[in-house]
Tab-separated table of C-alpha atoms and ligand atoms in Angstrom:
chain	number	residue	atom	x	y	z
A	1316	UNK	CA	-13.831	-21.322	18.940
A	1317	UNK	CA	-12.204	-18.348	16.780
A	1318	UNK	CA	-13.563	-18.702	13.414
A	1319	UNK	CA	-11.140	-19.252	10.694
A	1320	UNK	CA	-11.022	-16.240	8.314
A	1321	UNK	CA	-7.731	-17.328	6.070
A	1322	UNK	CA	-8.939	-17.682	2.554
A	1323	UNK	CA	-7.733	-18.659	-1.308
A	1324	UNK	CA	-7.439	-16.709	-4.311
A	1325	UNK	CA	-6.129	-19.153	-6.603
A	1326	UNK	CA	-1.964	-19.620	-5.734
A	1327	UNK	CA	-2.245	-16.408	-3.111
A	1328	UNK	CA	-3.348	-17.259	0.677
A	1329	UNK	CA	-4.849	-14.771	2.585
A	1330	UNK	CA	-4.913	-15.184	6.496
A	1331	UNK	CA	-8.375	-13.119	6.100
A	1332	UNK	CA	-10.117	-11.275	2.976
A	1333	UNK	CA	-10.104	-7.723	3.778
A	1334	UNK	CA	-7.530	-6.388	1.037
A	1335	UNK	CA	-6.652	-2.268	0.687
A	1336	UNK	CA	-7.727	-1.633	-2.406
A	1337	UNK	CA	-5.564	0.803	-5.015
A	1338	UNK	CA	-5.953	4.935	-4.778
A	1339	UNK	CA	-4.309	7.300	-3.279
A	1340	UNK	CA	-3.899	6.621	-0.088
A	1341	UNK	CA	-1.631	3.497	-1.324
A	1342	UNK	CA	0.700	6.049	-3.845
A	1343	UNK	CA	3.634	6.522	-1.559
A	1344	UNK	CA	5.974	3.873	0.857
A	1345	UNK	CA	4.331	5.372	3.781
A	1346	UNK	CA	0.777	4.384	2.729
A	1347	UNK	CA	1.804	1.091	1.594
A	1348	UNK	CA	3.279	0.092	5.213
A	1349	UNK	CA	0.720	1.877	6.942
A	1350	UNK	CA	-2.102	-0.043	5.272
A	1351	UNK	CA	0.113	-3.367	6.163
A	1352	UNK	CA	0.570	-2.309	10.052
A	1353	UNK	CA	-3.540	-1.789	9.992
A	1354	UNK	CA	-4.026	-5.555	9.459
A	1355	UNK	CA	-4.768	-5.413	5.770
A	1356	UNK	CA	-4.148	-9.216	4.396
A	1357	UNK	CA	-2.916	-7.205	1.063
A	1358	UNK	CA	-2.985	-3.993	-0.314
A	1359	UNK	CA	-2.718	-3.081	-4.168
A	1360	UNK	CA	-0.156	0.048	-4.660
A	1361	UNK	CA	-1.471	3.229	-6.598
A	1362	UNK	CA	-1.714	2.066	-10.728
A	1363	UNK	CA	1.217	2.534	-13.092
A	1364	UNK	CA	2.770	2.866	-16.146
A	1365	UNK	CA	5.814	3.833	-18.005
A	1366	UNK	CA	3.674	7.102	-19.645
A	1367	UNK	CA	4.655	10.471	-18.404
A	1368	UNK	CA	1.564	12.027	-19.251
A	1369	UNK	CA	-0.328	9.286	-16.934
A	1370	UNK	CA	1.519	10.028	-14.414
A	1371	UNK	CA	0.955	13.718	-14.794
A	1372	UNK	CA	-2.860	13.430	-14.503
A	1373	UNK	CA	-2.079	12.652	-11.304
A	1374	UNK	CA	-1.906	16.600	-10.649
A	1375	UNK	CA	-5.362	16.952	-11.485
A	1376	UNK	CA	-6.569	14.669	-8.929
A	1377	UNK	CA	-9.810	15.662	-6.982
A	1378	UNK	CA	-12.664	14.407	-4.885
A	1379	UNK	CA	-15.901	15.326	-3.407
A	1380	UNK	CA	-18.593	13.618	-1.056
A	1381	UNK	CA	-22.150	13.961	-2.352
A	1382	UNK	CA	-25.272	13.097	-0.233
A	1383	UNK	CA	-28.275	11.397	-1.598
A	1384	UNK	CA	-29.693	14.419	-3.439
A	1385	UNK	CA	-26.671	14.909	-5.093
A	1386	UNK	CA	-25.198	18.263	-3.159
A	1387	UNK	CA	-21.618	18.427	-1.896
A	1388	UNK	CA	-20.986	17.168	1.830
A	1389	UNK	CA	-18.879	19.240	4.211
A	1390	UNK	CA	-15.364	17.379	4.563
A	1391	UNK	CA	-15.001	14.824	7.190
A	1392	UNK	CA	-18.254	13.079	7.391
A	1393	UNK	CA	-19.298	10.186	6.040
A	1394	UNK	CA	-22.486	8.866	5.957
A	1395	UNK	CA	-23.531	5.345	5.007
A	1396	UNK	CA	-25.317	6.743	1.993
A	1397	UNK	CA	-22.620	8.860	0.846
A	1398	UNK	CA	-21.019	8.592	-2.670
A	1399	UNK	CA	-17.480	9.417	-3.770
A	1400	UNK	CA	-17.020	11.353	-7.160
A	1401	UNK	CA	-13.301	11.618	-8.100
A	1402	UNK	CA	-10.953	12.317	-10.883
A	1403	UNK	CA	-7.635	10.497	-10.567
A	1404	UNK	CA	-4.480	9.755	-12.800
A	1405	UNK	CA	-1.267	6.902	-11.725
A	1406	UNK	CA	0.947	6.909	-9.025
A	1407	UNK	CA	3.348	10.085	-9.574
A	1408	UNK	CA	6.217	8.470	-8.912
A	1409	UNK	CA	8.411	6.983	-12.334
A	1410	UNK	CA	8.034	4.091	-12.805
A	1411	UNK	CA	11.747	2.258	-11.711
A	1412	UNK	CA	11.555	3.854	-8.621
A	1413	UNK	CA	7.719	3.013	-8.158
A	1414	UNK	CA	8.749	-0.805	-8.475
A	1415	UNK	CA	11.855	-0.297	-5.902
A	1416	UNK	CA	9.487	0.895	-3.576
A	1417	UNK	CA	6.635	-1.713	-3.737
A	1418	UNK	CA	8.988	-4.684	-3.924
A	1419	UNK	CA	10.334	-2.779	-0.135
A	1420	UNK	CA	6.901	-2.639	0.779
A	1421	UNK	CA	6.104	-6.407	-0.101
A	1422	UNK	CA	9.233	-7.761	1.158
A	1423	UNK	CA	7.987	-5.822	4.723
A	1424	UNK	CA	4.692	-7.142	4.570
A	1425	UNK	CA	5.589	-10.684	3.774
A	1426	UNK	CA	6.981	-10.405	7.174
A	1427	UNK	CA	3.782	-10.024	8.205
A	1428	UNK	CA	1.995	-12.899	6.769
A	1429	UNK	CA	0.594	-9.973	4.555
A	1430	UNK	CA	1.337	-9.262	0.552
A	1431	UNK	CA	1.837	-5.909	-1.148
A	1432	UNK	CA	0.468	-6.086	-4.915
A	1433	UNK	CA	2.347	-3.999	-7.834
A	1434	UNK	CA	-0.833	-2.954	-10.352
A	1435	UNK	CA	-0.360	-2.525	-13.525
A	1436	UNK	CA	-2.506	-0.314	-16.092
A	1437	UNK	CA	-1.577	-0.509	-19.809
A	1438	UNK	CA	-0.477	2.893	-21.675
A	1439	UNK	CA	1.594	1.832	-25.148
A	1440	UNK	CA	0.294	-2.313	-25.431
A	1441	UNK	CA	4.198	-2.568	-26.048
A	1442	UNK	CA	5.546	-1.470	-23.457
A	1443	UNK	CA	3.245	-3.688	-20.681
A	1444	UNK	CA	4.701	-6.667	-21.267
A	1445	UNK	CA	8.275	-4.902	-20.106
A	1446	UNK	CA	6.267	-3.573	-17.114
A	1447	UNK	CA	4.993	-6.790	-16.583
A	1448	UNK	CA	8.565	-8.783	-16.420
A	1449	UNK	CA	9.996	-5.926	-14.749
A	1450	UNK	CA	7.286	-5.875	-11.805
A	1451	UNK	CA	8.775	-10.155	-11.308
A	1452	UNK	CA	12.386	-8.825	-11.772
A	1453	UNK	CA	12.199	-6.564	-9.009
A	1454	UNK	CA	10.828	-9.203	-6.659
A	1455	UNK	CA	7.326	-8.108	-6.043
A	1456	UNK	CA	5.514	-11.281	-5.522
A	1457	UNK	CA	2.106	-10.865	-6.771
A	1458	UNK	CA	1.040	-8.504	-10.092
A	1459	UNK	CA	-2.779	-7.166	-10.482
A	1460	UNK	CA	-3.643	-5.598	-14.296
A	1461	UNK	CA	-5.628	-3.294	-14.224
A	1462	UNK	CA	-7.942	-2.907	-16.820
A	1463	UNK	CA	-10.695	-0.651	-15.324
A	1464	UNK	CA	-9.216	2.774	-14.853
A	1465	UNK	CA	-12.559	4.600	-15.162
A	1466	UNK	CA	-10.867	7.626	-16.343
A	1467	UNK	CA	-9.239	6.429	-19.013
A	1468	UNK	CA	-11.134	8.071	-21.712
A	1469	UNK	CA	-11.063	11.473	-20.049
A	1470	UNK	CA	-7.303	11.506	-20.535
A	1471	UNK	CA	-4.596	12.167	-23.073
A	1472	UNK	CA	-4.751	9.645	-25.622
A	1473	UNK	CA	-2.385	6.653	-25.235
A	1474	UNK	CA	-1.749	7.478	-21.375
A	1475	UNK	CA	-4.524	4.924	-19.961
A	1476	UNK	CA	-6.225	2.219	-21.804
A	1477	UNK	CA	-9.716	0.250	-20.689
A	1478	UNK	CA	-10.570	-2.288	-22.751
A	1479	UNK	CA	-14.177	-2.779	-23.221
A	1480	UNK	CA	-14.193	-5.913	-25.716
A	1481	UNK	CA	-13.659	-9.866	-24.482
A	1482	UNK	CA	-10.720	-9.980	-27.255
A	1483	UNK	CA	-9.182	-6.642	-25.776
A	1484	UNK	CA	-8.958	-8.002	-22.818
A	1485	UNK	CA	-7.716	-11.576	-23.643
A	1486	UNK	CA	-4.944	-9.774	-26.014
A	1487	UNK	CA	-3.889	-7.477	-22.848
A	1488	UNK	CA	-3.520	-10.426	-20.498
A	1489	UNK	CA	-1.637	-12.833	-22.656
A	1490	UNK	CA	0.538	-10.489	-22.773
A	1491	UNK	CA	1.294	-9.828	-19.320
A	1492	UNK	CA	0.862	-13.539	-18.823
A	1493	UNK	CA	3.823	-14.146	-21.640
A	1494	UNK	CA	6.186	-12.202	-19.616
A	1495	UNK	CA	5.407	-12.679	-16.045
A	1496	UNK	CA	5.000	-15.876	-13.795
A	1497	UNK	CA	3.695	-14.248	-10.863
A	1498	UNK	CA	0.206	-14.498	-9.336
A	1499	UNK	CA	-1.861	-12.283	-11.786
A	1500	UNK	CA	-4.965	-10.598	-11.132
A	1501	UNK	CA	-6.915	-8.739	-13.551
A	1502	UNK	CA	-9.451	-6.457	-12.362
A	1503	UNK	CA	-12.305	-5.427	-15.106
A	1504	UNK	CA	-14.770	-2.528	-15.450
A	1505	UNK	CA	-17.564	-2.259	-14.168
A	1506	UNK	CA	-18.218	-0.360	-17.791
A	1507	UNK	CA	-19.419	-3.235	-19.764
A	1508	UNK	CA	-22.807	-4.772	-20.630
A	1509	UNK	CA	-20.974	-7.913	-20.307
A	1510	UNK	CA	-18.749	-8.294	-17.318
A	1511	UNK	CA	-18.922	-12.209	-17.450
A	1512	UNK	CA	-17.470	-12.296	-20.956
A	1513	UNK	CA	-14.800	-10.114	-20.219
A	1514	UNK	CA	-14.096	-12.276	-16.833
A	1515	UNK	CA	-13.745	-15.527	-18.921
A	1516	UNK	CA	-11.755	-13.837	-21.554
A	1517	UNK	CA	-9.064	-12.566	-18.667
A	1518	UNK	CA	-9.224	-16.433	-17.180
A	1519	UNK	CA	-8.902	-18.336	-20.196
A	1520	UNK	CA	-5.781	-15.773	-20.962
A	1521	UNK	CA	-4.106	-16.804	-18.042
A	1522	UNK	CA	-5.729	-14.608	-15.243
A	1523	UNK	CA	-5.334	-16.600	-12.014
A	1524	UNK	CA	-8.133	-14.432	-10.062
A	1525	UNK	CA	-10.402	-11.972	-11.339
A	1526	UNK	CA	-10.828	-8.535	-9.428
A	1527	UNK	CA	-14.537	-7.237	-9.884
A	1528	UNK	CA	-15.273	-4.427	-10.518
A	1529	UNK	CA	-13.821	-0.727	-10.974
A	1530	UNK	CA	-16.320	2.033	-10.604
A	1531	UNK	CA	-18.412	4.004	-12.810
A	1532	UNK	CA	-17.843	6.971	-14.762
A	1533	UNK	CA	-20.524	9.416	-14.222
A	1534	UNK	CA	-21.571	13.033	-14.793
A	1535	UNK	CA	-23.087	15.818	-12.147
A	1536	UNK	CA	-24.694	18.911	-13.034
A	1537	UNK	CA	-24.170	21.792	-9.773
A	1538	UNK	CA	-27.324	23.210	-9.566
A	1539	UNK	CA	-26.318	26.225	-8.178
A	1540	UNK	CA	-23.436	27.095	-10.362
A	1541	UNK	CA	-24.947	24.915	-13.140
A	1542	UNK	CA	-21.596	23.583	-13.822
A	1543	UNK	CA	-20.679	19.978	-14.123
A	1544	UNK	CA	-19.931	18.988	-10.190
A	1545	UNK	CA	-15.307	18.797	-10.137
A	1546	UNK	CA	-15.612	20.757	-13.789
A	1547	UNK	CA	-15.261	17.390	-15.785
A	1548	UNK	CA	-16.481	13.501	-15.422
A	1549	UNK	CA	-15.407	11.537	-12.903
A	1550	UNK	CA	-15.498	7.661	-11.250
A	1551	UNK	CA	-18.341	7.430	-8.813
A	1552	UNK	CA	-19.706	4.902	-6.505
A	1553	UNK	CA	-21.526	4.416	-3.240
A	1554	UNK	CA	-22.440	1.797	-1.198
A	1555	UNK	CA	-25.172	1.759	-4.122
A	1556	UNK	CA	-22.585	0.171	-5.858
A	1557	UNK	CA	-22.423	-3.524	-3.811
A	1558	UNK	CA	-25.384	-5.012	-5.495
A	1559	UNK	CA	-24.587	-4.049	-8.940
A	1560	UNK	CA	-21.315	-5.516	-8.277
A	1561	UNK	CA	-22.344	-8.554	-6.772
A	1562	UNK	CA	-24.855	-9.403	-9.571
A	1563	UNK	CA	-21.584	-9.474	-11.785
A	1564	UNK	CA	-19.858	-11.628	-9.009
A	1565	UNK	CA	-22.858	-14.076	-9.002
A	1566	UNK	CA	-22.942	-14.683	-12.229
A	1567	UNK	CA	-19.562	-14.686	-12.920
A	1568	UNK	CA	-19.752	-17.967	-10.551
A	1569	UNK	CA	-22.726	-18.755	-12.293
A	1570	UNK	CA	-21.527	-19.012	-15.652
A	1571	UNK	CA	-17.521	-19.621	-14.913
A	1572	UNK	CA	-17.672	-21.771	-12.057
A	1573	UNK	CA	-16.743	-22.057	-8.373
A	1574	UNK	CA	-13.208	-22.723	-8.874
A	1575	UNK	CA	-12.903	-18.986	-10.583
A	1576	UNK	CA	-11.169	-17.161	-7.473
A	1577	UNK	CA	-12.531	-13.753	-7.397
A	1578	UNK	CA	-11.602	-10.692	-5.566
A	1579	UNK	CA	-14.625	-8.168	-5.058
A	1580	UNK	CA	-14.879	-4.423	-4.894
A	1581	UNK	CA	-17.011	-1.892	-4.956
A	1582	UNK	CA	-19.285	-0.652	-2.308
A	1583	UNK	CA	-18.143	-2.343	0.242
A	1584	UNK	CA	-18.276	-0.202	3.864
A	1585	UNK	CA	-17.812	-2.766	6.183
A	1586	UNK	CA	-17.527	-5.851	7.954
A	1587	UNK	CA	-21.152	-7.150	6.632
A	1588	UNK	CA	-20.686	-5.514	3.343
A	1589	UNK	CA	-17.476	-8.287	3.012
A	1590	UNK	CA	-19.793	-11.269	4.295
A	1591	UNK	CA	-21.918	-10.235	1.337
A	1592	UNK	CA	-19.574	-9.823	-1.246
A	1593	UNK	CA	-17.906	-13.437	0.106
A	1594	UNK	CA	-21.606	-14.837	-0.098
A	1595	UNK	CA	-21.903	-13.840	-3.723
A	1596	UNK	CA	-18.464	-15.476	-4.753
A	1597	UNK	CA	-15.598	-13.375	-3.685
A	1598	UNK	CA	-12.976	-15.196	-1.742
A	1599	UNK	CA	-11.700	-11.463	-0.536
A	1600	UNK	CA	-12.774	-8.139	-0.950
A	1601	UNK	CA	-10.317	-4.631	-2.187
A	1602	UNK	CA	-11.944	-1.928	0.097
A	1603	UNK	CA	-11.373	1.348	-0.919
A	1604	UNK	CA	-13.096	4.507	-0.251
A	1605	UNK	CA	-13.845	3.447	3.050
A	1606	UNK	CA	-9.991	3.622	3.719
A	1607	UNK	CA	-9.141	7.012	1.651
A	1608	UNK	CA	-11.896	8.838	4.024
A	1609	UNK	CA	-12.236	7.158	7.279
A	1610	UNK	CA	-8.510	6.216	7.852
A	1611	UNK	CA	-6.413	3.322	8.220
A	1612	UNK	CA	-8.582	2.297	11.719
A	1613	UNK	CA	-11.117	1.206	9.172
A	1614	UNK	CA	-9.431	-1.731	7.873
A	1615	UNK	CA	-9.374	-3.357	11.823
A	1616	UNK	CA	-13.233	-2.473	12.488
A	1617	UNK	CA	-14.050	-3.936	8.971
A	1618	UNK	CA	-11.981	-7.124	9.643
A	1619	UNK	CA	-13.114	-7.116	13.664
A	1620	UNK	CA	-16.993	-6.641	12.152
A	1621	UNK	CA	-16.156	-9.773	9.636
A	1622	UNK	CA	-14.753	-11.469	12.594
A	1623	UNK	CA	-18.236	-11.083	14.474
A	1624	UNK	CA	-20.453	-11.886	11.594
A	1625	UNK	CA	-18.990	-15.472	11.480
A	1626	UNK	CA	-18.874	-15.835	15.709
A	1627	UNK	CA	-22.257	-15.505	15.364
A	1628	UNK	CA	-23.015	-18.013	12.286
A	1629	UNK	CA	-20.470	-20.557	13.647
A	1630	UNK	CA	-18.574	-20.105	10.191
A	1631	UNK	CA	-14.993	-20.144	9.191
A	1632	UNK	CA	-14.652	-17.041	6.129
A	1633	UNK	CA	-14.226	-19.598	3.174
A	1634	UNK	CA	-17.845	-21.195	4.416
A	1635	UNK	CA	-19.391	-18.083	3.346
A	1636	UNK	CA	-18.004	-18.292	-0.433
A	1637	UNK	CA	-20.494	-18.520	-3.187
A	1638	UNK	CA	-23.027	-19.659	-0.622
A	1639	UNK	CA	-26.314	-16.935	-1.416
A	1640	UNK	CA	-25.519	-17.372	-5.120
A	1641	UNK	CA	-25.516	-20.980	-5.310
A	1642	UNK	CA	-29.541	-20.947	-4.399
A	1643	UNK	CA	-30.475	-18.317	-6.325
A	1644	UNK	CA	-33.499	-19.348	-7.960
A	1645	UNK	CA	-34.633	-18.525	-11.669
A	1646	UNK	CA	-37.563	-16.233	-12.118
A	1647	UNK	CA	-39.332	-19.241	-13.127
A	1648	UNK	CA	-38.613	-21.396	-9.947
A	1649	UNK	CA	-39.945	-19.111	-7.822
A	1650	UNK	CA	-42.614	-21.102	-5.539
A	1651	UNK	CA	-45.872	-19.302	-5.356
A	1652	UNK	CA	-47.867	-21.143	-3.165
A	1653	UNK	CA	-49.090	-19.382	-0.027
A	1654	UNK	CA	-47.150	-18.967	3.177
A	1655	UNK	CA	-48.227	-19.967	5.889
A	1656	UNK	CA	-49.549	-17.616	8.449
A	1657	UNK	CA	-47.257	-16.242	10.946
A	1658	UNK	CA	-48.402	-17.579	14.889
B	738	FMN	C1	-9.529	8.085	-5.177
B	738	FMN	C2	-9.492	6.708	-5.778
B	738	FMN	C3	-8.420	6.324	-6.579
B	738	FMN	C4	-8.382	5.031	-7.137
B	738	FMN	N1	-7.309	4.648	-7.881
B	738	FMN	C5	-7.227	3.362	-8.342
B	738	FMN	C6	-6.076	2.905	-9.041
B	738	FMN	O1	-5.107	3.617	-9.251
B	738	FMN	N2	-6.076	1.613	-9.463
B	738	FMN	C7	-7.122	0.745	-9.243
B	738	FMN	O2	-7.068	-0.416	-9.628
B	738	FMN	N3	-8.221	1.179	-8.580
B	738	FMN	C8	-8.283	2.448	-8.129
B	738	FMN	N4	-9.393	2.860	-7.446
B	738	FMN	C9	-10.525	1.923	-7.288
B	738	FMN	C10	-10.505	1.206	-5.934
B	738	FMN	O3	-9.362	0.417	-5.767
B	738	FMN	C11	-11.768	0.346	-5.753
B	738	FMN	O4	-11.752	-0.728	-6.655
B	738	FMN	C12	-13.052	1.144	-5.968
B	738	FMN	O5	-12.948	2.418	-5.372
B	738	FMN	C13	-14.288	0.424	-5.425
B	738	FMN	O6	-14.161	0.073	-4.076
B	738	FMN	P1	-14.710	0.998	-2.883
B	738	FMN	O7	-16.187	1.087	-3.021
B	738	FMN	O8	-14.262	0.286	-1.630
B	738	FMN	O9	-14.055	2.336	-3.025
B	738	FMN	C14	-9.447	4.142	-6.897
B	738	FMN	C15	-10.530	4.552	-6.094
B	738	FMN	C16	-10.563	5.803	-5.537
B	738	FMN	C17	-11.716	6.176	-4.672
């Protein structure tokens, strides 16, 4: 029998848990639909906010592939063991007419047992709960905050914030949650020694998932121009990135418990990399990169790939959830008596 992939994130069902995650390829109508018509369950539309000058870093956007020893890859291949180093602002679009066109993208996808998510990235603290309300005015059924823009100290001032601090964050989602009744999501850095604090402070604020995490900020010297790699900073990750991510996911469970629905990303490449993430305690997984550089045909192969993982375990999707971290073992219980010899 087909396995069963539909899954829960707290009041949202999924009919599987392979979700397009935000960037660029999600920052016009066209991208939104197109990620829908690939067979993604969801897809989170390119960040926002009501600040002109956020909106206008998304001029300086760039991106380059770098292989293991850290040199530029010719465009259009992708290695497994390639990482993605990019500077990125919000969606370019203003803001009114940003909403108009997610809220046509979600009503679309709704058709298609699917959801389209506005997202949500704070500029002026008093303007987000407006952008909040407004995102549930215009009919847009489900609202992710974003609070781990990577770039967001590279910036102007005031354009992007990333709160670092369990009280930042609890401030920042009350205040969505004051304003909005939708579904809310609040996806956290990856940028903080304590990811699990930050993750209870977002729940206990009135986060009804957690998204887990952004990517790093890192720095890249060229060694043949000796000039930083793009000129400036930027977000990286690789598939590197899954099992830093997943330690946060694991003990996120750990410490939060197994009710906490979280959404996973970051280094995810595909259909075993979301078995992993859903074995850690994700319930679904935003996929990213992946998506930007292969094309929307990933998001099928990633979900087909899922599909096989669990024809082969005789397991429906929501089996998988939680399932490697709850029998992870303390250093302590490790059992060191001797194996037996193999036959
Ligand atoms: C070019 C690019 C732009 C991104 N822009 C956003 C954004 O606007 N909002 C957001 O929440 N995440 C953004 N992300 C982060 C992704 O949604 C995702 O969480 C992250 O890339 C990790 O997943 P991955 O390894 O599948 O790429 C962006 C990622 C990339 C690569």
């Amino acid at each position: 029998m087909a396995p069963d992939l539909s899954v829960s994130l707290g009041p949202v069902q999924l009919r599987h848990p392979v979700v397009c995650g935000s960037g660029e390829h999600l920052a016009s109508e066209a991208g939104l639909r197109a990620a829908i018509d690939a067979g993604a369950a969801a897809a989170v539309a390119k960040s926002a906010n009501e600040t002109p000058a956020g909106r206008d870093q998304w001029t300086v956007r760039r991106w380059t592939l770098l292989s293991e020893d850290w040199r530029e890859l010719p465009a259009g291949t992708l290695p497994r063991s390639a990482s993605l180093m990019n500077r990125s602002g919000l969606a370019p679009t203003p803001w009114d007419e940003w909403l108009t066109i997610i809220a046509r993208a979600d009503a679309r996808a709704r058709e298609r047992d699917a959801w389209v998510l506005a997202s949500v990235v704070p500029g002026d603290e008093r303007e987000l709960p407006r952008l909040a309300a407004e995102v549930e005015q215009a009919g847009i059924r489900w609202l992710e905050l974003n609070l781990s823009a990577p770039h967001a100290g590279e910036g102007v001032a005031g354009a992007i914030e990333r709160p670092d601090s369990p009280e930042r964050v609890s401030e920042l989602t009350r205040s969505v949650r004051a304003r909005c009744g939708l579904p809310l999501t609040v996806k956290l850095t990856a940028e903080s020694a304590d990811v699990v604090a930050l993750a209870r402070a977002a729940r206990e604020s009135g986060a009804d998932s957690i998204a887990m995490t952004g990517r790093h900020l890192g720095f890249l010297p060229d060694l043949r121009t000796r000039r930083p790699v793009l000129g400036t900073f930027g977000a990286i990750s690789g598939s590197w990135s899954l099992p830093l991510t997943l330690r946060w996911i694991a003990k996120s469970r750990l410490a939060l418990g197994a009710e906490l629905p979280i959404v996973g990303s970051n280094g995810a490449r595909d259909g075993d990399d979301v078995a992993r993430f859903l074995l850690a305690g994700a319930s679904a997984v935003q996929l990213a990169t992946v998506v930007f550089l292969e094309g929307w045909g990933a998001i099928r192969r990633i979900v087909d790939q899922l599909e096989s993982y669990l024809v082969e375990a005789e397991l429906d999707a929501r089996d998988l959830i939680g399932d490697a971290t709850d029998h992870v073992l303390a250093y302590a219980q490790v059992d060191l008596s001797p194996r037996p010899e193999a036959p």
